[in-house]
Coordinates of C-alpha atoms in Angstrom, one line a residue:
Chain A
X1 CA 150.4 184.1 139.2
X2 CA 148.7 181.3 140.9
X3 CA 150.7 179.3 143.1
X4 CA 149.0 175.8 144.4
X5 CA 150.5 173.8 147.3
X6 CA 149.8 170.5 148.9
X7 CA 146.0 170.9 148.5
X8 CA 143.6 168.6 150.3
X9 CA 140.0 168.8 149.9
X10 CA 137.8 166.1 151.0
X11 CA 133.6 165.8 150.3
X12 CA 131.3 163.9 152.2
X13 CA 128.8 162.9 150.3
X14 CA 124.6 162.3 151.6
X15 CA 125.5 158.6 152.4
X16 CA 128.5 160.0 154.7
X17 CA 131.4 158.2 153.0
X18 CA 134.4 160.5 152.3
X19 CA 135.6 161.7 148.8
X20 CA 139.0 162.4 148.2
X21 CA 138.6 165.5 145.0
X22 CA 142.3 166.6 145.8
X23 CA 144.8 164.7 147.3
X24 CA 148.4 166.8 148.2
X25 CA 147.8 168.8 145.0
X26 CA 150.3 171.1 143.7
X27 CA 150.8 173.4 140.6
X28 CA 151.7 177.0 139.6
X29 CA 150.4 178.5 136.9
X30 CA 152.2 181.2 135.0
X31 CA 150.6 184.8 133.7
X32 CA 149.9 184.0 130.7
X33 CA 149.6 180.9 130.7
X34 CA 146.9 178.0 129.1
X35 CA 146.8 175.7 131.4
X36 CA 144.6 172.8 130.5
X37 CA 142.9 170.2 132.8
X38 CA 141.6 166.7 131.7
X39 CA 140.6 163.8 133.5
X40 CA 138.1 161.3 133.6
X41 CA 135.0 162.5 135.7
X42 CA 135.4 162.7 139.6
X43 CA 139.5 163.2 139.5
X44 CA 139.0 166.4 140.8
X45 CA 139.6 168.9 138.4
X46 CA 136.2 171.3 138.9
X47 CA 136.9 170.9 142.5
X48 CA 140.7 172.5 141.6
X49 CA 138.7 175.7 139.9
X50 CA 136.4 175.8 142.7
X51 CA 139.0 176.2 145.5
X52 CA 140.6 178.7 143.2
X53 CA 138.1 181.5 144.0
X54 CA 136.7 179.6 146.7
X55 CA 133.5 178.3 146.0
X56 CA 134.6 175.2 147.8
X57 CA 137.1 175.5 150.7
X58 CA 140.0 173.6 151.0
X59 CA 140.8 171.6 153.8
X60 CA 144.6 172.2 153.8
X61 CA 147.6 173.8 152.0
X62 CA 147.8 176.7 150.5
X63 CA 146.8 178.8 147.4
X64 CA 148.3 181.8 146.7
X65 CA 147.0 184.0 143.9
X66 CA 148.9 187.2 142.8
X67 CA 150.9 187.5 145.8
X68 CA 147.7 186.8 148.2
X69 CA 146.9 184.0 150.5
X70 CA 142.8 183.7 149.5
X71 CA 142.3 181.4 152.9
X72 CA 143.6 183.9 154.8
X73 CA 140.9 185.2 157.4
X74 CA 142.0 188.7 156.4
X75 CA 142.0 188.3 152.6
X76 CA 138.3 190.1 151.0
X77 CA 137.1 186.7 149.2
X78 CA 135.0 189.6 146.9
X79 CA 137.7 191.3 145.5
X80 CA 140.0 188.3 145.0
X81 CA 136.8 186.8 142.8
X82 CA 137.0 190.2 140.9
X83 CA 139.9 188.9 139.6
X84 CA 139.0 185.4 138.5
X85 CA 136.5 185.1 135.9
X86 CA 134.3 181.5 135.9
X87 CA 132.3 180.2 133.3
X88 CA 130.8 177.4 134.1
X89 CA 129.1 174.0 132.6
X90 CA 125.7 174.8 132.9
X91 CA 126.5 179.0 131.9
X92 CA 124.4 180.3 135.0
X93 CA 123.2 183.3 133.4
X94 CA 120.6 185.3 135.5
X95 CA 117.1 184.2 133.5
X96 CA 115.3 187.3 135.1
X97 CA 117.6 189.7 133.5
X98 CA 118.4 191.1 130.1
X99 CA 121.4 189.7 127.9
X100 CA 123.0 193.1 128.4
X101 CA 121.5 193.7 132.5
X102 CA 123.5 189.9 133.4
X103 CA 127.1 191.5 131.5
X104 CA 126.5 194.5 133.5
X105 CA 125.0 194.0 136.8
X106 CA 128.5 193.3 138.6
X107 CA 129.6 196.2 137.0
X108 CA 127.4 198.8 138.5
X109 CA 126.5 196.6 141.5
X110 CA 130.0 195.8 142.5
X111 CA 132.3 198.3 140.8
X112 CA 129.8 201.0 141.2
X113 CA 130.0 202.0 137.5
X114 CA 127.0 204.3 136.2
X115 CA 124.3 202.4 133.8
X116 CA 126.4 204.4 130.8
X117 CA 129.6 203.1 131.6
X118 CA 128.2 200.0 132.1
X119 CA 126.7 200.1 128.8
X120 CA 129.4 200.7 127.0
X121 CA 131.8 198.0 128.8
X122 CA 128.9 195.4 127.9
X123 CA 128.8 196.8 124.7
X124 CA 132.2 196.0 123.3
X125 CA 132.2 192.7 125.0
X126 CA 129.0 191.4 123.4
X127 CA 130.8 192.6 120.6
X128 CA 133.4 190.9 121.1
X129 CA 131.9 187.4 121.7
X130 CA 129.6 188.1 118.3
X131 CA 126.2 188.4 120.2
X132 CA 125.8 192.0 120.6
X133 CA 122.3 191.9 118.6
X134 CA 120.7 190.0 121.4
X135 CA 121.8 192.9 124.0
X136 CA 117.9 193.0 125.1
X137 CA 116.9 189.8 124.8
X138 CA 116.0 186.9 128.1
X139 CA 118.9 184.0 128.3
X140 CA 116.0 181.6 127.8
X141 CA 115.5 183.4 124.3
X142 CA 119.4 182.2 123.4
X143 CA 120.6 179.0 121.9
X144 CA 123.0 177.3 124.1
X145 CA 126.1 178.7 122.3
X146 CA 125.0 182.1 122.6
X147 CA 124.4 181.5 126.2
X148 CA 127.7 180.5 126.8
X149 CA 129.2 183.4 125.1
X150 CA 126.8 185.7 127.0
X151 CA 128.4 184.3 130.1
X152 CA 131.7 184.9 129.0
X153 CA 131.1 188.3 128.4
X154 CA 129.4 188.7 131.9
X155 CA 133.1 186.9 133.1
X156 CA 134.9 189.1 131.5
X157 CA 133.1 192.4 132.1
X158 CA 134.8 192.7 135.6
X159 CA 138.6 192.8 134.0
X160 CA 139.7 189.4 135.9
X161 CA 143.5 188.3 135.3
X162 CA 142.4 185.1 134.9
X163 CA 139.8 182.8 133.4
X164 CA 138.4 179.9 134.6
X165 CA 136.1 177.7 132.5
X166 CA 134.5 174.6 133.9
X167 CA 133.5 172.4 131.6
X168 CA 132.5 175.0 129.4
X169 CA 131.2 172.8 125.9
X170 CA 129.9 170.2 128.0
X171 CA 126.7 171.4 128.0
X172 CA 126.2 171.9 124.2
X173 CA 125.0 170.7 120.9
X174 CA 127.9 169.6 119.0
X175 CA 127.5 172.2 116.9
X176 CA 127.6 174.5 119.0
X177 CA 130.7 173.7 120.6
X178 CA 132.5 175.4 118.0
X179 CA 131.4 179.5 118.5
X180 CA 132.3 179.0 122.2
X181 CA 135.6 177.7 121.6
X182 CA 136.4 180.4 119.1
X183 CA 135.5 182.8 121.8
X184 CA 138.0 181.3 124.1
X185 CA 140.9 181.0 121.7
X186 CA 141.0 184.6 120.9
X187 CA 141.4 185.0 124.4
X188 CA 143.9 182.8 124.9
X189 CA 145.6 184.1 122.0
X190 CA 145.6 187.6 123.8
X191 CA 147.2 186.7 126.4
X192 CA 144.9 186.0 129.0
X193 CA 145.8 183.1 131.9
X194 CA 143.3 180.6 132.0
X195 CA 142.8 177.3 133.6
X196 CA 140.4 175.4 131.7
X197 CA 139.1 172.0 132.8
X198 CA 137.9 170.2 129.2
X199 CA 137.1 167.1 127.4
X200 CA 138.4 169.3 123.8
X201 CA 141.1 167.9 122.6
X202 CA 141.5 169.9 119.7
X203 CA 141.8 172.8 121.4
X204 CA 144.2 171.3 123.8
X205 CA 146.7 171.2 121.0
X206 CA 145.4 173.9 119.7
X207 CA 145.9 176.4 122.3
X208 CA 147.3 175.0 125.4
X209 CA 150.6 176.0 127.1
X210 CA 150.4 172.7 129.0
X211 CA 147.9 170.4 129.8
X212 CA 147.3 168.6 132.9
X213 CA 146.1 165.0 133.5
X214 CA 144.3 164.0 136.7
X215 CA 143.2 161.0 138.4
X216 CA 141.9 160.8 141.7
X217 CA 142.2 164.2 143.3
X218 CA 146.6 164.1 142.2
X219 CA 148.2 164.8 139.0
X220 CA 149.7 161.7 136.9
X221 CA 150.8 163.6 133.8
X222 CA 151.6 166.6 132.6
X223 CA 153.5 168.3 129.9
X224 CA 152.8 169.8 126.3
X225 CA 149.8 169.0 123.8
X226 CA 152.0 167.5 121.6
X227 CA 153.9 165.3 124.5
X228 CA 150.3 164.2 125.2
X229 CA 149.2 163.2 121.8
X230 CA 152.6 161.2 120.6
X231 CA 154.3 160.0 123.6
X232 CA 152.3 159.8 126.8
X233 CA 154.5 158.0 129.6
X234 CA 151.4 156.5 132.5
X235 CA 149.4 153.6 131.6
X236 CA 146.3 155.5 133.4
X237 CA 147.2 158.2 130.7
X238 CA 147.3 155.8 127.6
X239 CA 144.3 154.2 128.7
X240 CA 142.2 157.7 129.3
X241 CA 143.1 159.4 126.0
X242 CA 142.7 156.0 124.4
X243 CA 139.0 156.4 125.5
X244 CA 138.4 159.7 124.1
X245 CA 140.1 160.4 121.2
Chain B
X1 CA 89.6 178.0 128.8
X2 CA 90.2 182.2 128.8
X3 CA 89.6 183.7 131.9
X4 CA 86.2 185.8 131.5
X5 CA 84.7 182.4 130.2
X6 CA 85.4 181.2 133.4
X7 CA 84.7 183.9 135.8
X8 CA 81.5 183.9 134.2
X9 CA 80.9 180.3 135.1
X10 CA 82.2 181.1 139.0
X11 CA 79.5 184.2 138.6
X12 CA 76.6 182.3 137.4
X13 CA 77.2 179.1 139.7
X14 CA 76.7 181.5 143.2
X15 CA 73.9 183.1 141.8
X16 CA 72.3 179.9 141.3
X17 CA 73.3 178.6 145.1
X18 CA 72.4 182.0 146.5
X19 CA 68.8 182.1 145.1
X20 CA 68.1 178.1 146.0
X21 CA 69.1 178.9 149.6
X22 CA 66.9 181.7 149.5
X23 CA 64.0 180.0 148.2
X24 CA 65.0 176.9 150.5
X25 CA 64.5 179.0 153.2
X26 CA 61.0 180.4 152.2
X27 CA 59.8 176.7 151.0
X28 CA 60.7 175.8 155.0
X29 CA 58.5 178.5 156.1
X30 CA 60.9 180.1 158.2
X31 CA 59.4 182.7 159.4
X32 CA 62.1 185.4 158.5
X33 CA 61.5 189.0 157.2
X34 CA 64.3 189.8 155.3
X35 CA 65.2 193.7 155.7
X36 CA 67.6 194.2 152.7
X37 CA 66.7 197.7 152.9
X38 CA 68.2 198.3 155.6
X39 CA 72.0 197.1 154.2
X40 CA 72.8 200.4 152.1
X41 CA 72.9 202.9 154.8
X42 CA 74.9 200.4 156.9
X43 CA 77.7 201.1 154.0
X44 CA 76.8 204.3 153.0
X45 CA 73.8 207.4 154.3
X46 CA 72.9 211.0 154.0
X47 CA 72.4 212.8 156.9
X48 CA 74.1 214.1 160.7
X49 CA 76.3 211.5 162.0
X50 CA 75.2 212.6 165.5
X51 CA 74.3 215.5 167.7
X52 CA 78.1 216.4 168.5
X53 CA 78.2 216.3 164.6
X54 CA 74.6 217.0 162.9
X55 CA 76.4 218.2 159.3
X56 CA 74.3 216.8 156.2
X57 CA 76.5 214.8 154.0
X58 CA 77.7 211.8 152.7
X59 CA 78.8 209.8 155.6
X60 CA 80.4 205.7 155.9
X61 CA 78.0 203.8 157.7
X62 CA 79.2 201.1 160.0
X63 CA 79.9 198.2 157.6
X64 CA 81.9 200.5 155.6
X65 CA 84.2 202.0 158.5
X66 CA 84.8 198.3 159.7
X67 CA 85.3 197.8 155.9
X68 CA 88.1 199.8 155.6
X69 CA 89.8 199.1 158.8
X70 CA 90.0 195.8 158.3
X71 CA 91.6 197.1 154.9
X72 CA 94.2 198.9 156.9
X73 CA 95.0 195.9 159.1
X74 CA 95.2 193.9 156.4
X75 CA 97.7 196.4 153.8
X76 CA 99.9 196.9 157.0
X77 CA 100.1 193.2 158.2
X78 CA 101.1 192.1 154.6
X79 CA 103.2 194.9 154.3
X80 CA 105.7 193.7 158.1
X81 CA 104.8 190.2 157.4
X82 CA 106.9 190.2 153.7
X83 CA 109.7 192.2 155.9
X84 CA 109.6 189.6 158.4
X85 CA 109.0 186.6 156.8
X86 CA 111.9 187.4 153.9
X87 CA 114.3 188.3 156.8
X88 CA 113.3 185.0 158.7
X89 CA 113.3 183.1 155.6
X90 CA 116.8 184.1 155.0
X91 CA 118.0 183.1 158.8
X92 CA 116.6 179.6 157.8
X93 CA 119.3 179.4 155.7
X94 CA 121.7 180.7 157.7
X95 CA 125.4 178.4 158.4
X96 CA 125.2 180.4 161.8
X97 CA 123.7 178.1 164.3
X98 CA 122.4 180.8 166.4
X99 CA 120.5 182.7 163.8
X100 CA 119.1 179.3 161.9
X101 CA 117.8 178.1 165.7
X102 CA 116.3 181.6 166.7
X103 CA 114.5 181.6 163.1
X104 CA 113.3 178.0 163.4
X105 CA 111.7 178.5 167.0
X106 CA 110.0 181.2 165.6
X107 CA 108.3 179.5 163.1
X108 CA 107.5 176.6 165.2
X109 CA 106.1 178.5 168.0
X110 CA 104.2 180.3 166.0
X111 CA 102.8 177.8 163.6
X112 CA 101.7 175.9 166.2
X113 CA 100.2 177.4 168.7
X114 CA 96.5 179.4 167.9
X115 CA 96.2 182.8 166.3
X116 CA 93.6 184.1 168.6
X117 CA 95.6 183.1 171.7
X118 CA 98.9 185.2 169.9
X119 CA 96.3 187.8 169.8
X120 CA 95.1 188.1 173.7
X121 CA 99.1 187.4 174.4
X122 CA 100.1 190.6 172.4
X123 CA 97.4 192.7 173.2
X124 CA 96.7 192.4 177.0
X125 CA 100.4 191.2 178.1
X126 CA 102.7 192.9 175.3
X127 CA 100.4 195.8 174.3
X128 CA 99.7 196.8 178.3
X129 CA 103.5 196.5 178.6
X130 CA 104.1 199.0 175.4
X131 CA 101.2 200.8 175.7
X132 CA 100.0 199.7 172.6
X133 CA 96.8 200.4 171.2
X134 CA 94.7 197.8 169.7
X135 CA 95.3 198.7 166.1
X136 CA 99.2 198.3 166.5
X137 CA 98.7 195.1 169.0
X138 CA 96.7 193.5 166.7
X139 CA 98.7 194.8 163.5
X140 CA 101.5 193.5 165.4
X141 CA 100.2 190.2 166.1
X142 CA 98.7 189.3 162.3
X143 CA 102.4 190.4 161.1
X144 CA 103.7 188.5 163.6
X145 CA 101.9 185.3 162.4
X146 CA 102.0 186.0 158.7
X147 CA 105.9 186.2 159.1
X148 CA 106.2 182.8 160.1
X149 CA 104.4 181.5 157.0
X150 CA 106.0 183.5 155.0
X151 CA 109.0 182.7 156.3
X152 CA 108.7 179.2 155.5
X153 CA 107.1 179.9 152.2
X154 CA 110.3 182.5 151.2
X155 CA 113.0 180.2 151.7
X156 CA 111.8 177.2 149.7
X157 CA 111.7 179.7 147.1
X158 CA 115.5 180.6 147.7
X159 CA 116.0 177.0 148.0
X160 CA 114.3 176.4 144.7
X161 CA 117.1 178.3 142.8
X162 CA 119.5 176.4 141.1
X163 CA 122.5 177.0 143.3
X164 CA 124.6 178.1 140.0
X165 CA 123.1 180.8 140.1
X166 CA 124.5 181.8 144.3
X167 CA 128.1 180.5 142.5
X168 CA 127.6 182.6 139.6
X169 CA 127.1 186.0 141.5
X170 CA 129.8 185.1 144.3
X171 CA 132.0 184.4 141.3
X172 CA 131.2 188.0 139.7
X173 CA 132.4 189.6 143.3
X174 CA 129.4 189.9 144.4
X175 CA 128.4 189.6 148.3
X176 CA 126.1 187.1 149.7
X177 CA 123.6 190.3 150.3
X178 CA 124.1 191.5 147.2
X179 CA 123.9 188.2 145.1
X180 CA 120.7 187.9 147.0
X181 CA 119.1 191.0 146.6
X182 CA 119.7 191.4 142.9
X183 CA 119.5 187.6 141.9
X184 CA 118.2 185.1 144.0
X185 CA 115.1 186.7 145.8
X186 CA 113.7 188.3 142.4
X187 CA 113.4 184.7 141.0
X188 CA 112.6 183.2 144.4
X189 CA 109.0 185.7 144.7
X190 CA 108.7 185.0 141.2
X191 CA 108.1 181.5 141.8
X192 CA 106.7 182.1 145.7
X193 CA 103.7 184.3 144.0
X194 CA 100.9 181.8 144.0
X195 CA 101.5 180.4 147.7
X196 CA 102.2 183.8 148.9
X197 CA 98.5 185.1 147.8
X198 CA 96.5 182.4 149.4
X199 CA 99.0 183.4 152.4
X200 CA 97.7 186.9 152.4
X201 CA 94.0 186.0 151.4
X202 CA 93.9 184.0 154.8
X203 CA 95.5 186.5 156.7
X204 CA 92.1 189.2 155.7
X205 CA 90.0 186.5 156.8
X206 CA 92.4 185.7 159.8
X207 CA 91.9 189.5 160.4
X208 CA 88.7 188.9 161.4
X209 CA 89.7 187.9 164.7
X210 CA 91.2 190.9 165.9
X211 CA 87.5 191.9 166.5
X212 CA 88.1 190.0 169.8
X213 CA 90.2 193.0 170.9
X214 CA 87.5 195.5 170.1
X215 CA 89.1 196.7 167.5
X216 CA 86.5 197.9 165.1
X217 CA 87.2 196.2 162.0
X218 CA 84.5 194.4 159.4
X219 CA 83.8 191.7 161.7
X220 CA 83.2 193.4 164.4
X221 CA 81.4 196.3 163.6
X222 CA 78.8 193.2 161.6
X223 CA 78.4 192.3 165.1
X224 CA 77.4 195.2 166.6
X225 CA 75.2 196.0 163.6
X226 CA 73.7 192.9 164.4
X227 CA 72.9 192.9 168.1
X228 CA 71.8 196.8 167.3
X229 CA 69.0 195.5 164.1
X230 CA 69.0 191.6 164.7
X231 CA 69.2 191.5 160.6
X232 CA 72.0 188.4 161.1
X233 CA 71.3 187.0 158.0
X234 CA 71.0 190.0 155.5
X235 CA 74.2 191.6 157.6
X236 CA 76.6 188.5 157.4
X237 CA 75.9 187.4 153.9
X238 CA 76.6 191.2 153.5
X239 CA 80.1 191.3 155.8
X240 CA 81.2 188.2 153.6
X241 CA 80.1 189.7 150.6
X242 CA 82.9 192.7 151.8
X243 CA 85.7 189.8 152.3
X244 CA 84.9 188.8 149.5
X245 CA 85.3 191.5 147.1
X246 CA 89.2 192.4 149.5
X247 CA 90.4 188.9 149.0
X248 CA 89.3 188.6 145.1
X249 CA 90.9 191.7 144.4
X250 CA 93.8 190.0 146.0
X251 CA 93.6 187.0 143.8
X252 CA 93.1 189.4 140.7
X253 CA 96.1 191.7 141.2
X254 CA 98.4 188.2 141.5
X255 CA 97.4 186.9 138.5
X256 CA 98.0 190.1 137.2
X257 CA 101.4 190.6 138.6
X258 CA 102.6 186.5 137.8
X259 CA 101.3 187.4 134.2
X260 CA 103.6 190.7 134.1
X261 CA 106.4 189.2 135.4
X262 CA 106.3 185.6 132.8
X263 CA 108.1 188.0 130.0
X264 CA 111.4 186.4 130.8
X265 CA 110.3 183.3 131.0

């Protein structure tokens, strides 16, 4: 479904030295699939989600997602983000509108749906993330949990094929961290193919098809949870999970 | 402190200034004979306007047609100079070195260089061009000069969003028009509310300068009152007393708005 090859991607940061975030970066990533990322900060694994629907660019190689080259000039950048879902660190839910206007806005804004329809989309997925009570409530009324799982319901509301989440706990109150996760297992247990860059190990075993570990912009590791947790081959791997477990 | 406490203050403060310059005045022994009876029918009379039009009624006098002309000036010039400004502010940000140089020189030139000259410029050079008439040259040039502010003003609003929230709507599908339109600006004139009414409360006083292009407005028509009666002081304290009350409504409808739109805060 998503086919990653030889990706470069280089920042300059304010003081104009260069950043390497990816560095001849290749993966593919199956429908389906639960792919997780870890890593220790500044190995590039947000910048990986962020060339996915192209919020950053990449500088070379090629990503091809459901058959489509998204750098091509002719590809609609729009509707290829249709189709990838983001939640991200910091949720980026729309503080001027109501929990149920920022699930439906793309909706009726991009798909054109009427306000029913909309409604009723919105509807099942607060649902479905257990926050349909606060439909007509202001994000800054939410707790950081609910937050999240508003903005997982926003992500979802457009359909995508595949679900990116960026750090989504990161953010949180430990205990917190918990409702969001559950959110995202169900998913993942229905099937849905998402990336998701994470420091949760737990549901790394729990969940993950495989699980990636970065280091500098290139991949060092990468096989099952349960490779990862009894016999982890790189020393940079040892060391990391070492560190956080 | 609630408001009507201290609006009360502001009231009772200007009373007390305005009756010790009065009675400065009259300790000084300046010989001036104030005519306040004269103000009313300079704002409102009974009677013919003239012999082309001798019908008895209730008729503006000339304070009060300056009054609301520079009213019309003012609405209309705040009106184009939101359009323009928000469109400018938005070519500010632009990636497209074209569009962010044209914006910029726009600003620049005309921040810098003095309303009243941008006024003779438009009118006699522009306007005889065009064939404009002095309400649209002059409309045209307070627009013109209001958008530049505004401009500025507009996109450190935009700037002042958390770029999440840009990522967010492209992320959704959304286009860069549409992720503005529906998310960034709303917040940006959220937050640009306070500058933006001192903006437009400068721009009816700036308004005053179009008088230089005979166009009839508050400022003007004071003058002519003046050099008709010679009641200068009873007539200006009068014409700022009319500023006054536009650029106070001004102030009054902001708060009002700001306070309206706090409910998702």
């Amino acid at each position: 479904m998503i086919k990653a090859r030889n990706i470069y991607k280089t920042f300059k940061t304010t003081d104009r030295r260069e950043v390497k975030a990816l560095v001849n970066f290749s993966t593919d990533i199956k429908k389906g699939e639960v792919v997780v990322i870890i890593g220790p900060s500044g190995s590039g694994k947000s910048t990986f989600l962020r060339c996915l629907n192209r919020l950053d660019e990449i500088d070379s190689g090629e990503i091809i997602i459901d058959g489509v080259n998204i750098n091509d000039k002719k590809a609609n950048i729009n509707k290829i983000r249709e189709e990838i879902g983001m939640v991200f660190q910091l949720f980026n839910l729309f503080p001027h509108k109501t929990v149920f206007e920022n699930v439906a806005l793309a909706l009726i804004v991009v798909r054109k749906k009427s306000k029913e329809e909309a409604l009723e989309i919105a509807r099942g997925l607060l649902n479905k993330v257990g926050i349909l009570e606060k439909e007509n409530v202001y994000p800054a009324q939410l707790s950081g949990g609910q937050q999240q799982r508003v903005a997982i319901a926003r992500a979802l509301a457009m359909h995508p094929k595949i679900m990116m989440f960026d750090e989504a706990t990161s953010a949180l109150d430990p205990e917190m961290i918990g409702e969001v996760l559950e959110v995202m297992k169900t998913l993942a247990r229905e099937g849905m193919t998402m990336v998701v860059v994470t420091h949760e190990m737990g549901f790394a075993r729990e969940v993950s098809d495989r699980v990636v570990f970065m280091d500098e912009g290139q991949i060092v590791e990468e096989g099952t949870a349960e490779h990862f947790f009894t016999n982890p081959i790189h020393e940079r791997t040892k060391l990391f999970l070492s560190q956080i477990l | 402190m609630t408001f009507s406490k201290r609006s009360l203050i502001t009231l009772v403060i200007l009373a007390i200034i305005t009756t010790a310059t009065y009675y400065f005045f009259a300790r000084r022994g300046i010989t001036y004979i104030w005519h306040w009876e004269r103000i009313p029918e300079m704002l409102f009379y009974h009677g013919p306007k003239s012999a082309d039009d001798p019908v008895v009624r209730l008729r503006m006098g000339i304070l009060m047609i300056g009054f609301v002309l520079t009213l019309k000036i003012s609405i209309a010039s705040t009106f184009f100079g939101i359009i323009i400004g928000t469109v400018v502010g938005i070519a500010r940000l632009s990636n497209e070195p074209m569009t962010k140089g044209l914006s910029l020189a726009y600003v620049e030139v005309i921040r810098n260089t003095p309303l009243l000259v941008q006024i003779y410029i438009i009118y006699f050079f522009v306007g005889s061009m065009l064939r404009l008439s002095a309400f649209a040259a002059g409309t045209a040039a307070l627009s013109i000069f209001a958008g530049a502010y505004v401009a500025e003003i507009v996109r450190a609003g935009i700037q002042s969003i958390h770029k999440g929230q840009m990522e967010a709507s492209r992320s959704l599908g959304m286009t860069y028009a549409q992720a503005m339109r529906y998310i960034i600006l709303p917040q940006a004139f959220k937050r640009i509310i306070p500058p933006l009414a001192g903006q437009f409360i400068s721009l009816i006083k700036d308004s005053s300068l179009v008088s230089v292009i005979a166009l009839a407005d508050l400022m003007f028509q004071g003058q002519q009152a003046v050099a008709r009666t010679y009641h200068a002081f009873e007539i200006y304290f009068t014409v700022a007393f009319l500023y006054l009350v536009m650029t106070f409504t001004l102030s009054m409808a902001t708060q009002y708005i700001e306070k309206r739109l706090a409910i998702s805060d």
